[in-house]
Amino acid sequence: MQKKDPSGAVRAVLYSHFKGNAATEFGHTMESVLEEQFIKDHPDIEIIHCGVRSHKQFKYIAGSPDGIGVNRVTDERFLIEYKAPYGLHTSETSIFDAPRLIPGFCLIEKDGQITVRRRHNYYYQIQGLLEVLDLPYCMLVVGGFESMCTVRVEREHEFFLSVMLPKLREFYFGAILPERAYPMKRRGGLRTELVPVEIMTFAA
């Protein structure tokens, strides 16, 4: 089996010059719109904004949440993420029609309920942030054409440990750390294979 080439991901993490496009600008603009509507719908919730946070155990894993919700009555805390797929805006598709009209959309309809697609990048992002922030669940707010829905996504600790953590660990210690220690980019290219790391227990 051919090993995956990590050079593209390393370039995106360490050397990207991407400054945004119409889709990212739209998503950034929509965050405030979705947050304002979420606050109207949930008057007992206060939203806290914070910067980048690192995992308390695995320091090489970090993330920046859109917000942390705090229930003023119970003091319960949870993650908040806002998403506004650009394709819905340009196609004028309702968020409630998108799961059945758009293949691979971030949301699916299951047993009459709209939920997040487990294989979608949003799901991985949410699970990573829940682990970093040590929160029990996420309220995912998705905006479409003149529509919005909120989906609760529960934290799945075992999914993070068994599926996500091994890949994150391998990528950091096999690609990111070697590039930081001995930059191949300065020498005309990037490594096309992960540096073998036989024992990873020191990452804990």
mmCIF file of C-alpha atoms in Angstrom:
data_model
loop_
_atom_site.group_PDB
_atom_site.id
_atom_site.type_symbol
_atom_site.label_atom_id
_atom_site.label_comp_id
_atom_site.label_asym_id
_atom_site.label_seq_id
_atom_site.Cartn_x
_atom_site.Cartn_y
_atom_site.Cartn_z
ATOM 1 C CA MET A 1 0.000 0.000 0.000
ATOM 2 C CA GLN A 2 1.391 3.400 -0.992
ATOM 3 C CA LYS A 3 2.076 5.721 1.906
ATOM 4 C CA LYS A 4 0.218 9.025 1.957
ATOM 5 C CA ASP A 5 2.288 12.045 0.951
ATOM 6 C CA PRO A 6 2.133 14.576 3.847
ATOM 7 C CA SER A 7 3.846 17.431 1.971
ATOM 8 C CA GLY A 8 0.602 19.165 0.954
ATOM 9 C CA ALA A 9 -0.732 19.175 4.498
ATOM 10 C CA VAL A 10 2.619 20.390 5.873
ATOM 11 C CA ARG A 11 2.645 23.207 3.334
ATOM 12 C CA ALA A 12 -0.896 24.201 4.343
ATOM 13 C CA VAL A 13 -0.070 24.189 8.067
ATOM 14 C CA LEU A 14 3.361 25.844 8.036
ATOM 15 C CA TYR A 15 3.729 27.743 4.774
ATOM 16 C CA SER A 16 0.285 28.773 3.562
ATOM 17 C CA HIS A 17 -0.170 32.244 2.064
ATOM 18 C CA PHE A 18 -3.944 31.843 1.749
ATOM 19 C CA LYS A 19 -5.668 35.088 2.743
ATOM 20 C CA GLY A 20 -9.253 34.085 2.074
ATOM 21 C CA ASN A 21 -11.734 34.158 -0.788
ATOM 22 C CA ALA A 22 -15.420 34.886 -1.375
ATOM 23 C CA ALA A 23 -16.482 31.744 0.494
ATOM 24 C CA THR A 24 -14.376 32.419 3.596
ATOM 25 C CA GLU A 25 -15.395 36.088 3.612
ATOM 26 C CA PHE A 26 -19.053 35.085 3.435
ATOM 27 C CA GLY A 27 -18.592 32.564 6.245
ATOM 28 C CA HIS A 28 -16.865 35.125 8.449
ATOM 29 C CA THR A 29 -19.621 37.683 7.835
ATOM 30 C CA MET A 30 -22.331 35.141 8.567
ATOM 31 C CA GLU A 31 -20.835 34.168 11.946
ATOM 32 C CA SER A 32 -22.123 37.354 13.569
ATOM 33 C CA VAL A 33 -25.521 36.942 11.902
ATOM 34 C CA LEU A 34 -25.896 33.358 13.116
ATOM 35 C CA GLU A 35 -24.667 34.235 16.602
ATOM 36 C CA GLU A 36 -27.150 37.097 16.895
ATOM 37 C CA GLN A 37 -30.011 34.779 15.931
ATOM 38 C CA PHE A 38 -28.787 32.050 18.295
ATOM 39 C CA ILE A 39 -28.765 34.530 21.196
ATOM 40 C CA LYS A 40 -32.314 35.622 20.360
ATOM 41 C CA ASP A 41 -33.454 31.999 20.343
ATOM 42 C CA HIS A 42 -31.597 31.172 23.602
ATOM 43 C CA PRO A 43 -31.851 34.209 25.926
ATOM 44 C CA ASP A 44 -30.460 32.258 28.895
ATOM 45 C CA ILE A 45 -27.166 31.610 27.088
ATOM 46 C CA GLU A 46 -24.114 33.841 27.356
ATOM 47 C CA ILE A 47 -21.434 33.394 24.705
ATOM 48 C CA ILE A 48 -17.752 33.669 25.572
ATOM 49 C CA HIS A 49 -15.137 34.190 22.863
ATOM 50 C CA CYS A 50 -11.577 33.006 23.297
ATOM 51 C CA GLY A 51 -8.485 32.485 21.191
ATOM 52 C CA VAL A 52 -6.474 29.363 20.466
ATOM 53 C CA ARG A 53 -6.480 26.717 23.203
ATOM 54 C CA SER A 54 -4.220 23.664 23.538
ATOM 55 C CA HIS A 55 -5.215 20.221 24.757
ATOM 56 C CA LYS A 56 -4.292 19.864 28.431
ATOM 57 C CA GLN A 57 -2.499 16.536 27.805
ATOM 58 C CA PHE A 58 -1.578 16.505 24.111
ATOM 59 C CA LYS A 59 -0.084 19.982 23.790
ATOM 60 C CA TYR A 60 0.491 19.647 20.050
ATOM 61 C CA ILE A 61 -3.286 19.563 19.469
ATOM 62 C CA ALA A 62 -4.952 22.958 19.532
ATOM 63 C CA GLY A 63 -8.006 24.745 18.224
ATOM 64 C CA SER A 64 -9.878 28.034 18.228
ATOM 65 C CA PRO A 65 -13.633 27.764 18.890
ATOM 66 C CA ASP A 66 -16.217 30.167 17.514
ATOM 67 C CA GLY A 67 -17.609 30.437 21.020
ATOM 68 C CA ILE A 68 -18.322 28.790 24.353
ATOM 69 C CA GLY A 69 -21.922 28.885 25.506
ATOM 70 C CA VAL A 70 -22.690 29.305 29.206
ATOM 71 C CA ASN A 71 -26.164 28.699 30.619
ATOM 72 C CA ARG A 72 -26.809 31.564 33.041
ATOM 73 C CA VAL A 73 -29.167 29.397 35.093
ATOM 74 C CA THR A 74 -27.272 26.095 35.364
ATOM 75 C CA ASP A 75 -23.740 27.317 34.513
ATOM 76 C CA GLU A 76 -23.501 24.450 32.010
ATOM 77 C CA ARG A 77 -20.877 25.071 29.318
ATOM 78 C CA PHE A 78 -20.746 23.835 25.741
ATOM 79 C CA LEU A 79 -19.043 24.504 22.427
ATOM 80 C CA ILE A 80 -20.652 26.664 19.743
ATOM 81 C CA GLU A 81 -19.656 26.478 16.082
ATOM 82 C CA TYR A 82 -21.130 28.482 13.202
ATOM 83 C CA LYS A 83 -21.098 27.285 9.606
ATOM 84 C CA ALA A 84 -22.487 28.978 6.502
ATOM 85 C CA PRO A 85 -21.789 26.826 3.410
ATOM 86 C CA TYR A 86 -21.236 29.186 0.497
ATOM 87 C CA GLY A 87 -22.911 26.805 -1.926
ATOM 88 C CA LEU A 88 -26.265 27.233 -0.189
ATOM 89 C CA HIS A 89 -26.070 30.983 -0.587
ATOM 90 C CA THR A 90 -25.216 30.890 -4.287
ATOM 91 C CA SER A 91 -27.738 28.154 -5.121
ATOM 92 C CA GLU A 92 -30.484 29.648 -2.903
ATOM 93 C CA THR A 93 -31.006 26.284 -1.213
ATOM 94 C CA SER A 94 -32.680 26.055 2.187
ATOM 95 C CA ILE A 95 -30.703 24.387 4.963
ATOM 96 C CA PHE A 96 -33.606 21.970 5.382
ATOM 97 C CA ASP A 97 -33.522 20.885 1.725
ATOM 98 C CA ALA A 98 -29.743 20.620 1.430
ATOM 99 C CA PRO A 99 -29.321 17.172 3.129
ATOM 100 C CA ARG A 100 -31.356 15.476 0.388
ATOM 101 C CA LEU A 101 -30.383 17.705 -2.526
ATOM 102 C CA ILE A 102 -26.619 18.066 -2.087
ATOM 103 C CA PRO A 103 -24.446 14.900 -2.078
ATOM 104 C CA GLY A 104 -21.916 14.862 0.757
ATOM 105 C CA PHE A 105 -23.496 17.829 2.529
ATOM 106 C CA CYS A 106 -22.392 18.423 6.130
ATOM 107 C CA LEU A 107 -25.852 17.537 7.472
ATOM 108 C CA ILE A 108 -27.990 14.450 6.877
ATOM 109 C CA GLU A 109 -31.567 13.573 7.726
ATOM 110 C CA LYS A 110 -31.875 10.489 9.935
ATOM 111 C CA ASP A 111 -35.087 9.184 11.506
ATOM 112 C CA GLY A 112 -36.791 12.462 10.728
ATOM 113 C CA GLN A 113 -34.078 14.514 12.443
ATOM 114 C CA ILE A 114 -31.275 16.602 10.944
ATOM 115 C CA THR A 115 -27.841 15.674 12.254
ATOM 116 C CA VAL A 116 -24.208 16.171 11.256
ATOM 117 C CA ARG A 117 -22.590 13.758 8.809
ATOM 118 C CA ARG A 118 -20.032 11.698 10.749
ATOM 119 C CA ARG A 119 -17.519 11.519 7.892
ATOM 120 C CA HIS A 120 -17.622 15.256 7.223
ATOM 121 C CA ASN A 121 -14.714 17.514 8.169
ATOM 122 C CA TYR A 122 -17.036 19.506 10.453
ATOM 123 C CA TYR A 123 -17.574 16.426 12.604
ATOM 124 C CA TYR A 124 -13.839 15.866 13.048
ATOM 125 C CA GLN A 125 -13.310 19.556 13.803
ATOM 126 C CA ILE A 126 -16.044 19.542 16.428
ATOM 127 C CA GLN A 127 -14.782 16.392 18.133
ATOM 128 C CA GLY A 128 -11.265 17.838 18.241
ATOM 129 C CA LEU A 129 -12.469 21.094 19.782
ATOM 130 C CA LEU A 130 -14.596 19.267 22.346
ATOM 131 C CA GLU A 131 -11.505 17.376 23.477
ATOM 132 C CA VAL A 132 -9.295 20.465 23.546
ATOM 133 C CA LEU A 133 -11.837 22.431 25.585
ATOM 134 C CA ASP A 134 -13.069 19.428 27.607
ATOM 135 C CA LEU A 135 -16.730 20.195 26.887
ATOM 136 C CA PRO A 136 -19.619 17.683 26.731
ATOM 137 C CA TYR A 137 -21.290 18.709 23.472
ATOM 138 C CA CYS A 138 -21.440 21.262 20.657
ATOM 139 C CA MET A 139 -24.312 23.347 19.349
ATOM 140 C CA LEU A 140 -23.591 23.490 15.620
ATOM 141 C CA VAL A 141 -25.404 26.428 14.019
ATOM 142 C CA VAL A 142 -25.667 26.104 10.231
ATOM 143 C CA GLY A 143 -27.033 28.864 8.034
ATOM 144 C CA GLY A 144 -28.417 28.411 4.546
ATOM 145 C CA PHE A 145 -30.395 30.515 2.125
ATOM 146 C CA GLU A 146 -32.808 32.491 4.351
ATOM 147 C CA SER A 147 -32.756 29.606 6.857
ATOM 148 C CA MET A 148 -30.889 28.342 9.894
ATOM 149 C CA CYS A 149 -30.832 25.206 12.016
ATOM 150 C CA THR A 150 -29.064 24.190 15.210
ATOM 151 C CA VAL A 151 -27.773 20.649 15.708
ATOM 152 C CA ARG A 152 -26.505 19.241 18.985
ATOM 153 C CA VAL A 153 -23.378 17.110 18.540
ATOM 154 C CA GLU A 154 -22.357 14.956 21.505
ATOM 155 C CA ARG A 155 -18.717 14.461 22.435
ATOM 156 C CA GLU A 156 -17.386 11.014 21.493
ATOM 157 C CA HIS A 157 -14.228 10.513 23.531
ATOM 158 C CA GLU A 158 -13.542 6.991 22.258
ATOM 159 C CA PHE A 159 -13.829 8.174 18.651
ATOM 160 C CA PHE A 160 -11.198 10.824 19.361
ATOM 161 C CA LEU A 161 -8.855 8.336 21.071
ATOM 162 C CA SER A 162 -9.178 5.509 18.558
ATOM 163 C CA VAL A 163 -9.649 7.346 15.239
ATOM 164 C CA MET A 164 -8.369 10.913 15.496
ATOM 165 C CA LEU A 165 -5.522 10.861 18.017
ATOM 166 C CA PRO A 166 -3.330 8.251 16.257
ATOM 167 C CA LYS A 167 -3.500 10.200 12.983
ATOM 168 C CA LEU A 168 -2.871 13.561 14.642
ATOM 169 C CA ARG A 169 0.061 12.132 16.574
ATOM 170 C CA GLU A 170 1.559 10.521 13.472
ATOM 171 C CA PHE A 171 1.210 13.703 11.440
ATOM 172 C CA TYR A 172 2.704 15.963 14.105
ATOM 173 C CA PHE A 173 5.667 13.780 15.074
ATOM 174 C CA GLY A 174 6.202 12.328 11.601
ATOM 175 C CA ALA A 175 5.806 15.490 9.516
ATOM 176 C CA ILE A 176 5.336 18.803 11.352
ATOM 177 C CA LEU A 177 8.007 18.392 14.048
ATOM 178 C CA PRO A 178 10.703 17.133 11.620
ATOM 179 C CA GLU A 179 9.997 20.072 9.304
ATOM 180 C CA ARG A 180 10.289 22.540 12.185
ATOM 181 C CA ALA A 181 13.533 20.925 13.355
ATOM 182 C CA TYR A 182 15.112 20.539 9.900
ATOM 183 C CA PRO A 183 13.185 22.576 7.290
ATOM 184 C CA MET A 184 13.192 20.878 3.920
ATOM 185 C CA LYS A 185 11.294 23.847 2.470
ATOM 186 C CA ARG A 186 14.500 25.893 2.622
ATOM 187 C CA ARG A 187 16.234 23.145 0.676
ATOM 188 C CA GLY A 188 13.886 23.236 -2.267
ATOM 189 C CA GLY A 189 11.079 20.883 -1.256
ATOM 190 C CA LEU A 190 9.193 19.005 1.425
ATOM 191 C CA ARG A 191 9.341 15.406 2.642
ATOM 192 C CA THR A 192 6.978 13.165 0.732
ATOM 193 C CA GLU A 193 6.898 10.479 3.440
ATOM 194 C CA LEU A 194 6.292 10.558 7.153
ATOM 195 C CA VAL A 195 9.393 10.197 9.290
ATOM 196 C CA PRO A 196 9.031 6.795 11.030
ATOM 197 C CA VAL A 197 8.362 7.099 14.732
ATOM 198 C CA GLU A 198 8.435 3.666 16.344
ATOM 199 C CA ILE A 199 7.429 4.637 19.887
ATOM 200 C CA MET A 200 4.865 7.380 20.381
ATOM 201 C CA THR A 201 4.158 7.071 24.095
ATOM 202 C CA PHE A 202 6.327 10.109 24.822
ATOM 203 C CA ALA A 203 3.621 12.192 23.122
ATOM 204 C CA ALA A 204 1.295 11.789 26.106
#
